CSV table of N, CA and C in Angstrom, one decimal:
chain,number,residue,atom,x,y,z
E,1,UNK,N,57.3,24.1,-16.0
E,1,UNK,CA,56.6,24.1,-14.7
E,1,UNK,C,57.6,23.7,-13.6
E,2,UNK,N,57.5,24.4,-12.5
E,2,UNK,CA,58.4,24.1,-11.4
E,2,UNK,C,57.7,23.0,-10.6
E,3,UNK,N,58.4,22.6,-9.5
E,3,UNK,CA,58.0,21.4,-8.7
E,3,UNK,C,56.6,21.6,-8.0
E,4,UNK,N,56.4,22.8,-7.4
E,4,UNK,CA,55.1,23.0,-6.7
E,4,UNK,C,54.0,23.0,-7.7
E,5,UNK,N,54.2,23.5,-8.9
E,5,UNK,CA,53.1,23.5,-9.9
E,5,UNK,C,52.8,22.0,-10.4
E,6,UNK,N,53.9,21.2,-10.5
E,6,UNK,CA,53.7,19.8,-10.8
E,6,UNK,C,52.9,19.1,-9.7
E,7,UNK,N,53.2,19.4,-8.5
E,7,UNK,CA,52.5,18.8,-7.3
E,7,UNK,C,51.1,19.2,-7.3
E,8,UNK,N,50.8,20.5,-7.6
E,8,UNK,CA,49.4,21.0,-7.7
E,8,UNK,C,48.7,20.2,-8.8
E,9,UNK,N,49.3,20.1,-9.9
E,9,UNK,CA,48.7,19.3,-11.0
E,9,UNK,C,48.4,17.9,-10.7
E,10,UNK,N,49.4,17.2,-10.0
E,10,UNK,CA,49.2,15.8,-9.6
E,10,UNK,C,48.0,15.7,-8.6
E,11,UNK,N,47.9,16.7,-7.7
E,11,UNK,CA,46.9,16.6,-6.7
E,11,UNK,C,45.5,16.9,-7.3
E,12,UNK,N,45.4,17.8,-8.3
E,12,UNK,CA,44.2,18.1,-8.9
E,12,UNK,C,43.7,16.9,-9.8
E,13,UNK,N,44.6,16.2,-10.4
E,13,UNK,CA,44.3,15.0,-11.2
E,13,UNK,C,43.8,13.9,-10.2
E,14,UNK,N,44.4,13.7,-9.0
E,14,UNK,CA,44.0,12.7,-8.1
E,14,UNK,C,42.6,13.1,-7.5
E,15,UNK,N,42.3,14.4,-7.3
E,15,UNK,CA,41.1,14.8,-6.8
E,15,UNK,C,40.0,15.1,-7.8
E,16,UNK,N,40.3,14.7,-9.1
E,16,UNK,CA,39.4,15.1,-10.2
E,16,UNK,C,38.0,14.4,-10.1
E,17,UNK,N,37.8,13.4,-9.3
E,17,UNK,CA,36.5,12.8,-9.2
E,17,UNK,C,35.5,13.7,-8.4
E,18,UNK,N,36.0,14.7,-7.7
E,18,UNK,CA,35.2,15.6,-7.0
E,18,UNK,C,34.8,16.8,-7.9
E,19,UNK,N,33.6,17.3,-7.7
E,19,UNK,CA,33.1,18.4,-8.6
E,19,UNK,C,33.6,19.7,-8.1
E,20,UNK,N,33.8,19.8,-6.7
E,20,UNK,CA,34.3,21.1,-6.2
E,20,UNK,C,35.5,20.8,-5.3
E,21,UNK,N,36.6,21.4,-5.6
E,21,UNK,CA,37.8,21.2,-4.8
E,21,UNK,C,38.2,22.6,-4.2
E,22,UNK,N,38.5,22.6,-2.9
E,22,UNK,CA,39.0,23.9,-2.3
E,22,UNK,C,40.5,23.9,-2.3
E,23,UNK,N,41.0,25.1,-2.2
E,23,UNK,CA,42.4,25.3,-2.1
E,23,UNK,C,43.0,24.5,-0.9
E,24,UNK,N,42.3,24.5,0.2
E,24,UNK,CA,42.8,23.8,1.4
E,24,UNK,C,42.9,22.3,1.1
E,25,UNK,N,42.0,21.7,0.4
E,25,UNK,CA,42.0,20.2,0.1
E,25,UNK,C,43.2,19.9,-0.8
E,26,UNK,N,43.5,20.8,-1.8
E,26,UNK,CA,44.6,20.6,-2.7
E,26,UNK,C,45.9,20.7,-1.9
E,27,UNK,N,46.0,21.7,-1.0
E,27,UNK,CA,47.2,21.8,-0.2
E,27,UNK,C,47.4,20.6,0.7
E,28,UNK,N,46.4,20.1,1.3
E,28,UNK,CA,46.5,18.9,2.1
E,28,UNK,C,46.9,17.7,1.4
E,29,UNK,N,46.4,17.5,0.1
E,29,UNK,CA,46.8,16.4,-0.7
E,29,UNK,C,48.3,16.5,-1.1
E,30,UNK,N,48.7,17.7,-1.3
E,30,UNK,CA,50.1,17.9,-1.7
E,30,UNK,C,51.0,17.5,-0.5
E,31,UNK,N,50.6,18.0,0.7
E,31,UNK,CA,51.4,17.7,1.9
E,31,UNK,C,51.4,16.1,2.1
E,32,UNK,N,50.3,15.5,1.9
E,32,UNK,CA,50.3,14.0,2.0
E,32,UNK,C,51.2,13.3,1.0
E,33,UNK,N,51.2,13.8,-0.3
E,33,UNK,CA,52.0,13.2,-1.3
E,33,UNK,C,53.5,13.4,-1.1
E,34,UNK,N,53.9,14.5,-0.7
E,34,UNK,CA,55.3,14.8,-0.5
E,34,UNK,C,55.8,14.5,0.9
E,35,UNK,N,54.8,14.2,1.8
E,35,UNK,CA,55.1,13.9,3.2
E,35,UNK,C,55.8,15.1,3.9
E,36,UNK,N,55.1,16.2,3.7
E,36,UNK,CA,55.6,17.5,4.4
E,36,UNK,C,54.9,17.6,5.8
E,37,UNK,N,55.7,17.7,6.8
E,37,UNK,CA,55.2,17.8,8.2
E,37,UNK,C,54.7,19.1,8.6
E,38,UNK,N,55.3,20.2,8.1
E,38,UNK,CA,54.9,21.5,8.6
E,38,UNK,C,53.9,22.2,7.7
E,39,UNK,N,53.7,23.5,8.0
E,39,UNK,CA,52.8,24.3,7.2
E,39,UNK,C,51.4,23.8,7.0
E,40,UNK,N,50.8,23.4,8.1
E,40,UNK,CA,49.4,22.8,8.1
E,40,UNK,C,48.4,23.8,7.6
E,41,UNK,N,48.5,25.1,7.8
E,41,UNK,CA,47.5,26.1,7.4
E,41,UNK,C,47.9,26.8,6.1
E,42,UNK,N,49.0,26.3,5.4
E,42,UNK,CA,49.5,27.0,4.3
E,42,UNK,C,48.5,26.9,3.1
E,43,UNK,N,48.4,27.9,2.3
E,43,UNK,CA,47.6,27.9,1.1
E,43,UNK,C,48.5,27.7,-0.1
E,44,UNK,N,48.0,28.1,-1.3
E,44,UNK,CA,48.7,27.9,-2.5
E,44,UNK,C,48.7,29.3,-3.2
E,45,UNK,N,49.8,29.5,-4.0
E,45,UNK,CA,49.9,30.7,-4.7
E,45,UNK,C,49.0,30.6,-6.0
E,46,UNK,N,48.2,31.7,-6.2
E,46,UNK,CA,47.3,31.7,-7.3
E,46,UNK,C,47.9,31.5,-8.7
E,47,UNK,N,49.1,32.1,-8.9
E,47,UNK,CA,49.7,31.9,-10.2
E,47,UNK,C,50.2,30.4,-10.4
E,48,UNK,N,50.6,29.8,-9.3
E,48,UNK,CA,51.0,28.3,-9.4
E,48,UNK,C,49.7,27.5,-9.8
E,49,UNK,N,48.6,27.8,-9.2
E,49,UNK,CA,47.4,27.1,-9.5
E,49,UNK,C,47.0,27.3,-11.0
E,50,UNK,N,47.1,28.5,-11.4
E,50,UNK,CA,46.8,28.8,-12.8
E,50,UNK,C,47.7,28.0,-13.8
E,51,UNK,N,49.0,28.0,-13.5
E,51,UNK,CA,49.9,27.2,-14.4
E,51,UNK,C,49.6,25.7,-14.4
E,52,UNK,N,49.3,25.2,-13.2
E,52,UNK,CA,49.0,23.8,-13.1
E,52,UNK,C,47.7,23.4,-13.8
E,53,UNK,N,46.7,24.3,-13.7
E,53,UNK,CA,45.4,24.0,-14.4
E,53,UNK,C,45.6,24.1,-15.9
E,54,UNK,N,46.5,25.0,-16.4
E,54,UNK,CA,46.7,25.1,-17.8
E,54,UNK,C,47.5,23.9,-18.3
E,55,UNK,N,48.4,23.4,-17.5
E,55,UNK,CA,49.1,22.1,-17.9
E,55,UNK,C,48.1,20.9,-17.9
E,56,UNK,N,47.3,20.8,-17.0
E,56,UNK,CA,46.3,19.7,-16.9
E,56,UNK,C,45.4,19.8,-18.1
E,57,UNK,N,45.0,21.0,-18.5
E,57,UNK,CA,44.1,21.2,-19.6
E,57,UNK,C,44.7,20.7,-20.9
E,58,UNK,N,46.0,21.0,-21.1
E,58,UNK,CA,46.7,20.6,-22.3
E,58,UNK,C,47.0,19.1,-22.3
E,59,UNK,N,47.3,18.5,-21.2
E,59,UNK,CA,47.8,17.1,-21.2
E,59,UNK,C,46.6,16.1,-20.9
E,60,UNK,N,45.8,16.4,-19.9
E,60,UNK,CA,44.8,15.4,-19.5
E,60,UNK,C,43.4,15.7,-20.0
E,61,UNK,N,43.2,16.8,-20.7
E,61,UNK,CA,41.9,17.2,-21.2
E,61,UNK,C,40.8,17.3,-20.1
E,62,UNK,N,41.3,17.8,-18.9
E,62,UNK,CA,40.3,18.1,-17.8
E,62,UNK,C,40.3,19.7,-17.8
E,63,UNK,N,39.1,20.2,-17.6
E,63,UNK,CA,38.9,21.6,-17.5
E,63,UNK,C,38.4,22.0,-16.2
E,64,UNK,N,39.0,23.1,-15.6
E,64,UNK,CA,38.6,23.6,-14.3
E,64,UNK,C,38.3,25.1,-14.4
E,65,UNK,N,37.3,25.5,-13.6
E,65,UNK,CA,36.9,26.9,-13.5
E,65,UNK,C,37.3,27.3,-12.1
E,66,UNK,N,37.9,28.5,-12.0
E,66,UNK,CA,38.3,29.1,-10.7
E,66,UNK,C,37.3,30.1,-10.2
E,67,UNK,N,37.0,30.0,-8.9
E,67,UNK,CA,36.1,30.9,-8.3
E,67,UNK,C,36.8,31.4,-7.0
E,68,UNK,N,36.3,32.5,-6.5
E,68,UNK,CA,36.9,33.0,-5.2
E,68,UNK,C,35.7,33.3,-4.2
E,69,UNK,N,35.8,32.7,-3.0
E,69,UNK,CA,34.8,33.0,-2.0
E,69,UNK,C,35.0,34.3,-1.3
E,70,UNK,N,34.2,34.6,-0.3
E,70,UNK,CA,34.3,35.9,0.4
E,70,UNK,C,35.6,35.9,1.3
E,71,UNK,N,36.1,34.8,1.6
E,71,UNK,CA,37.4,34.8,2.4
E,71,UNK,C,38.6,34.7,1.6
E,72,UNK,N,38.5,35.0,0.3
E,72,UNK,CA,39.6,35.0,-0.7
E,72,UNK,C,40.2,33.6,-0.8
E,73,UNK,N,39.4,32.5,-0.6
E,73,UNK,CA,39.9,31.1,-0.8
E,73,UNK,C,39.5,30.7,-2.2
E,74,UNK,N,40.4,30.0,-2.9
E,74,UNK,CA,40.2,29.6,-4.2
E,74,UNK,C,39.3,28.3,-4.2
E,75,UNK,N,38.3,28.3,-5.0
E,75,UNK,CA,37.4,27.2,-5.3
E,75,UNK,C,37.6,26.7,-6.7
E,76,UNK,N,37.9,25.4,-6.9
E,76,UNK,CA,38.2,24.9,-8.2
E,76,UNK,C,37.1,23.9,-8.6
E,77,UNK,N,36.3,24.2,-9.6
E,77,UNK,CA,35.2,23.4,-10.1
E,77,UNK,C,35.5,22.8,-11.4
E,78,UNK,N,35.1,21.6,-11.6
E,78,UNK,CA,35.2,21.0,-13.0
E,78,UNK,C,34.2,21.6,-13.9
E,79,UNK,N,34.6,22.0,-15.1
E,79,UNK,CA,33.7,22.6,-16.0
E,79,UNK,C,34.0,22.1,-17.4
E,80,UNK,N,33.1,22.5,-18.4
E,80,UNK,CA,33.3,22.1,-19.7
E,80,UNK,C,34.4,22.9,-20.4
E,81,UNK,N,34.5,24.2,-20.0
E,81,UNK,CA,35.6,25.1,-20.5
E,81,UNK,C,36.3,25.7,-19.3
E,82,UNK,N,37.6,25.9,-19.4
E,82,UNK,CA,38.4,26.5,-18.3
E,82,UNK,C,38.1,28.0,-18.3
E,83,UNK,N,37.9,28.4,-17.1
E,83,UNK,CA,37.7,29.9,-16.8
E,83,UNK,C,38.6,30.3,-15.6
E,84,UNK,N,39.1,31.5,-15.7
E,84,UNK,CA,40.0,32.0,-14.6
E,84,UNK,C,39.2,33.0,-13.8
E,85,UNK,N,39.8,33.7,-13.0
E,85,UNK,CA,39.2,34.8,-12.2
E,85,UNK,C,39.1,36.1,-13.0
E,86,UNK,N,38.0,36.8,-12.7
E,86,UNK,CA,37.9,38.1,-13.3
E,86,UNK,C,38.9,39.1,-12.7
E,87,UNK,N,38.9,40.3,-13.2
E,87,UNK,CA,39.9,41.3,-12.8
E,87,UNK,C,39.9,41.6,-11.3
E,88,UNK,N,38.7,42.0,-10.8
E,88,UNK,CA,38.6,42.4,-9.4
E,88,UNK,C,38.9,41.2,-8.4
E,89,UNK,N,38.4,40.1,-8.7
E,89,UNK,CA,38.6,38.9,-7.9
E,89,UNK,C,40.1,38.5,-7.9
E,90,UNK,N,40.7,38.6,-9.1
E,90,UNK,CA,42.1,38.3,-9.2
E,90,UNK,C,43.0,39.3,-8.4
E,91,UNK,N,42.7,40.6,-8.4
E,91,UNK,CA,43.4,41.6,-7.7
E,91,UNK,C,43.3,41.4,-6.2
E,92,UNK,N,42.0,41.0,-5.8
E,92,UNK,CA,41.7,40.8,-4.3
E,92,UNK,C,42.6,39.6,-3.8
E,93,UNK,N,42.6,38.5,-4.6
E,93,UNK,CA,43.3,37.3,-4.2
E,93,UNK,C,44.8,37.6,-4.1
E,94,UNK,N,45.4,38.3,-5.1
E,94,UNK,CA,46.8,38.5,-5.1
E,94,UNK,C,47.2,39.5,-4.0
E,95,UNK,N,46.3,40.4,-3.6
E,95,UNK,CA,46.6,41.3,-2.5
E,95,UNK,C,46.6,40.5,-1.2
E,96,UNK,N,45.7,39.5,-1.1
E,96,UNK,CA,45.5,38.8,0.2
E,96,UNK,C,46.7,37.8,0.4
E,97,UNK,N,47.3,37.4,-0.7
E,97,UNK,CA,48.5,36.4,-0.6
E,97,UNK,C,49.7,37.0,0.1
E,98,UNK,N,49.7,38.4,0.1
E,98,UNK,CA,50.9,39.0,0.8
E,98,UNK,C,50.9,38.7,2.3
E,99,UNK,N,49.7,38.5,2.9
E,99,UNK,CA,49.7,38.2,4.3
E,99,UNK,C,49.4,36.7,4.6
E,100,UNK,N,49.4,35.9,3.6
E,100,UNK,CA,49.2,34.4,3.8
E,100,UNK,C,50.5,33.6,3.9
E,101,UNK,N,50.4,32.5,4.5
E,101,UNK,CA,51.4,31.5,4.5
E,101,UNK,C,51.1,30.6,3.3
E,102,UNK,N,52.1,30.4,2.4
E,102,UNK,CA,51.8,29.6,1.2
E,102,UNK,C,52.9,28.5,1.1
E,103,UNK,N,52.5,27.5,0.4
E,103,UNK,CA,53.5,26.4,0.1
E,103,UNK,C,54.3,26.9,-1.1
E,104,UNK,N,55.6,26.8,-1.0
E,104,UNK,CA,56.5,27.3,-2.1
E,104,UNK,C,57.2,26.2,-2.7
E,105,UNK,N,57.9,26.5,-3.8
E,105,UNK,CA,58.7,25.5,-4.5
E,105,UNK,C,59.9,25.0,-3.6
E,106,UNK,N,60.4,25.9,-2.7
E,106,UNK,CA,61.5,25.5,-1.8
E,106,UNK,C,61.0,24.5,-0.7
E,107,UNK,N,59.7,24.6,-0.3
E,107,UNK,CA,59.1,23.7,0.6
E,107,UNK,C,59.0,22.3,0.0
E,108,UNK,N,58.6,22.2,-1.2
E,108,UNK,CA,58.5,21.0,-1.9
E,108,UNK,C,59.9,20.3,-2.1
E,109,UNK,N,60.9,21.1,-2.5
E,109,UNK,CA,62.2,20.6,-2.7
E,109,UNK,C,62.8,20.0,-1.4
E,110,UNK,N,62.6,20.8,-0.3
E,110,UNK,CA,63.1,20.3,1.0
E,110,UNK,C,62.4,19.0,1.4
E,111,UNK,N,61.1,18.9,1.2
E,111,UNK,CA,60.4,17.7,1.6
E,111,UNK,C,60.8,16.5,0.7
E,112,UNK,N,61.0,16.7,-0.5
E,112,UNK,CA,61.4,15.6,-1.4
E,112,UNK,C,62.8,15.2,-1.1
E,113,UNK,N,63.6,16.1,-0.7
E,113,UNK,CA,65.0,15.7,-0.3
E,113,UNK,C,65.1,15.1,1.1
E,114,UNK,N,64.0,15.2,1.8
E,114,UNK,CA,64.0,14.6,3.2
E,114,UNK,C,64.5,15.6,4.2
E,115,UNK,N,64.6,16.9,3.9
E,115,UNK,CA,65.1,17.9,4.9
E,115,UNK,C,63.9,18.7,5.4
E,116,UNK,N,62.9,18.1,6.0
E,116,UNK,CA,61.7,18.8,6.5
E,116,UNK,C,62.0,19.6,7.7
E,117,UNK,N,63.2,19.6,8.2
E,117,UNK,CA,63.5,20.6,9.3
E,117,UNK,C,64.3,19.9,10.4
E,118,UNK,N,64.9,20.7,11.3
E,118,UNK,CA,65.6,20.2,12.4
E,118,UNK,C,67.0,19.6,12.2
E,119,UNK,N,67.6,19.9,11.1
E,119,UNK,CA,69.0,19.4,10.9
E,119,UNK,C,69.0,18.0,10.3
E,120,UNK,N,70.1,17.3,10.6
E,120,UNK,CA,70.3,16.0,9.9
E,120,UNK,C,69.6,14.9,10.5
E,121,UNK,N,69.1,15.0,11.8
E,121,UNK,CA,68.4,13.9,12.4
E,121,UNK,C,66.9,14.2,12.5
E,122,UNK,N,66.4,15.1,11.7
E,122,UNK,CA,65.0,15.4,11.7
E,122,UNK,C,64.6,16.5,12.7
E,123,UNK,N,63.3,16.8,12.8
E,123,UNK,CA,62.9,17.9,13.7
E,123,UNK,C,63.1,17.5,15.2
E,124,UNK,N,63.4,18.5,16.0
E,124,UNK,CA,63.6,18.2,17.4
E,124,UNK,C,62.2,18.1,18.1
E,125,UNK,N,62.0,17.2,19.0
E,125,UNK,CA,60.7,17.1,19.7
E,125,UNK,C,60.6,18.3,20.7
E,126,UNK,N,59.4,18.7,20.9
E,126,UNK,CA,59.2,19.8,21.8
E,126,UNK,C,59.4,19.3,23.2
E,127,UNK,N,60.3,20.0,23.9
E,127,UNK,CA,60.7,19.6,25.3
E,127,UNK,C,59.8,20.4,26.3
E,128,UNK,N,59.2,19.7,27.2
E,128,UNK,CA,58.5,20.4,28.2
E,128,UNK,C,59.4,20.7,29.4
E,129,UNK,N,59.1,21.8,30.1
E,129,UNK,CA,59.9,22.2,31.2
E,129,UNK,C,59.5,21.3,32.4
E,130,UNK,N,60.4,20.6,33.0
E,130,UNK,CA,60.1,19.7,34.0
E,130,UNK,C,60.4,20.2,35.4
E,131,UNK,N,61.5,20.9,35.6
E,131,UNK,CA,61.8,21.3,37.0
E,131,UNK,C,61.1,22.7,37.2
E,132,UNK,N,60.4,22.8,38.3
E,132,UNK,CA,59.7,24.0,38.5
E,132,UNK,C,60.5,24.9,39.4
E,133,UNK,N,60.6,26.2,39.0
E,133,UNK,CA,61.3,27.2,39.8
E,133,UNK,C,60.3,27.8,40.8
E,134,UNK,N,60.7,27.7,42.0
E,134,UNK,CA,59.8,28.3,43.0
E,134,UNK,C,60.5,29.4,43.8
E,135,UNK,N,59.8,30.4,44.1
E,135,UNK,CA,60.4,31.5,44.8
E,135,UNK,C,60.2,31.3,46.3
E,136,UNK,N,61.3,31.3,47.0
E,136,UNK,CA,61.3,31.1,48.5
E,136,UNK,C,61.2,32.5,49.1
E,137,UNK,N,60.0,32.8,49.7
E,137,UNK,CA,59.7,34.1,50.2
E,137,UNK,C,60.4,34.3,51.6
E,138,UNK,N,60.7,33.2,52.3
E,138,UNK,CA,61.3,33.2,53.6
E,138,UNK,C,62.8,33.4,53.5
E,139,UNK,N,63.4,33.3,52.4
E,139,UNK,CA,64.8,33.3,52.2
E,139,UNK,C,65.4,34.6,52.8
E,140,UNK,N,64.8,35.7,52.5
E,140,UNK,CA,65.3,37.0,52.9
E,140,UNK,C,65.2,37.2,54.5
E,141,UNK,N,64.3,36.5,55.1
E,141,UNK,CA,64.1,36.7,56.6
E,141,UNK,C,64.9,35.7,57.4
E,142,UNK,N,65.6,34.7,56.8
E,142,UNK,CA,66.3,33.7,57.6
E,142,UNK,C,67.5,34.3,58.3
E,143,UNK,N,68.0,35.4,57.8
E,143,UNK,CA,69.2,36.1,58.5
E,143,UNK,C,68.8,36.8,59.8
E,144,UNK,N,67.6,37.1,60.0
E,144,UNK,CA,67.2,37.9,61.2
E,144,UNK,C,66.9,37.0,62.4
E,145,UNK,N,66.9,35.7,62.2
E,145,UNK,CA,66.5,34.9,63.4
E,145,UNK,C,67.6,34.7,64.3
């Protein structure tokens, strides 16, 4: 298992007291755990979730069933037996991931190394424009006086 799959597994174990866990809640928990500042709207890759659930099933004896809602968001429910997505739902989810922003293994590595962006001193703060540029409309007519 790679690092993102381990983080997904850790987040699912931490959230295991809930009966229904959404993909967004798991992603938020991962960002909290690794202290990742960016990618607030990022989802998770379906294959990473599957690998993490299989690992949890083997090690912690927790079973999760995967469901897909109409917006192609993954819903994770605790169940007596683990079940994955059926063929059509699986294809739909994998096709929608091509246009999604997802948390990757590289994001986790950067966050754990402390390189969340902006070079060696951290991310740059957003600078607001302070001096206002104004157009002087009378400038062209000063020569004729």
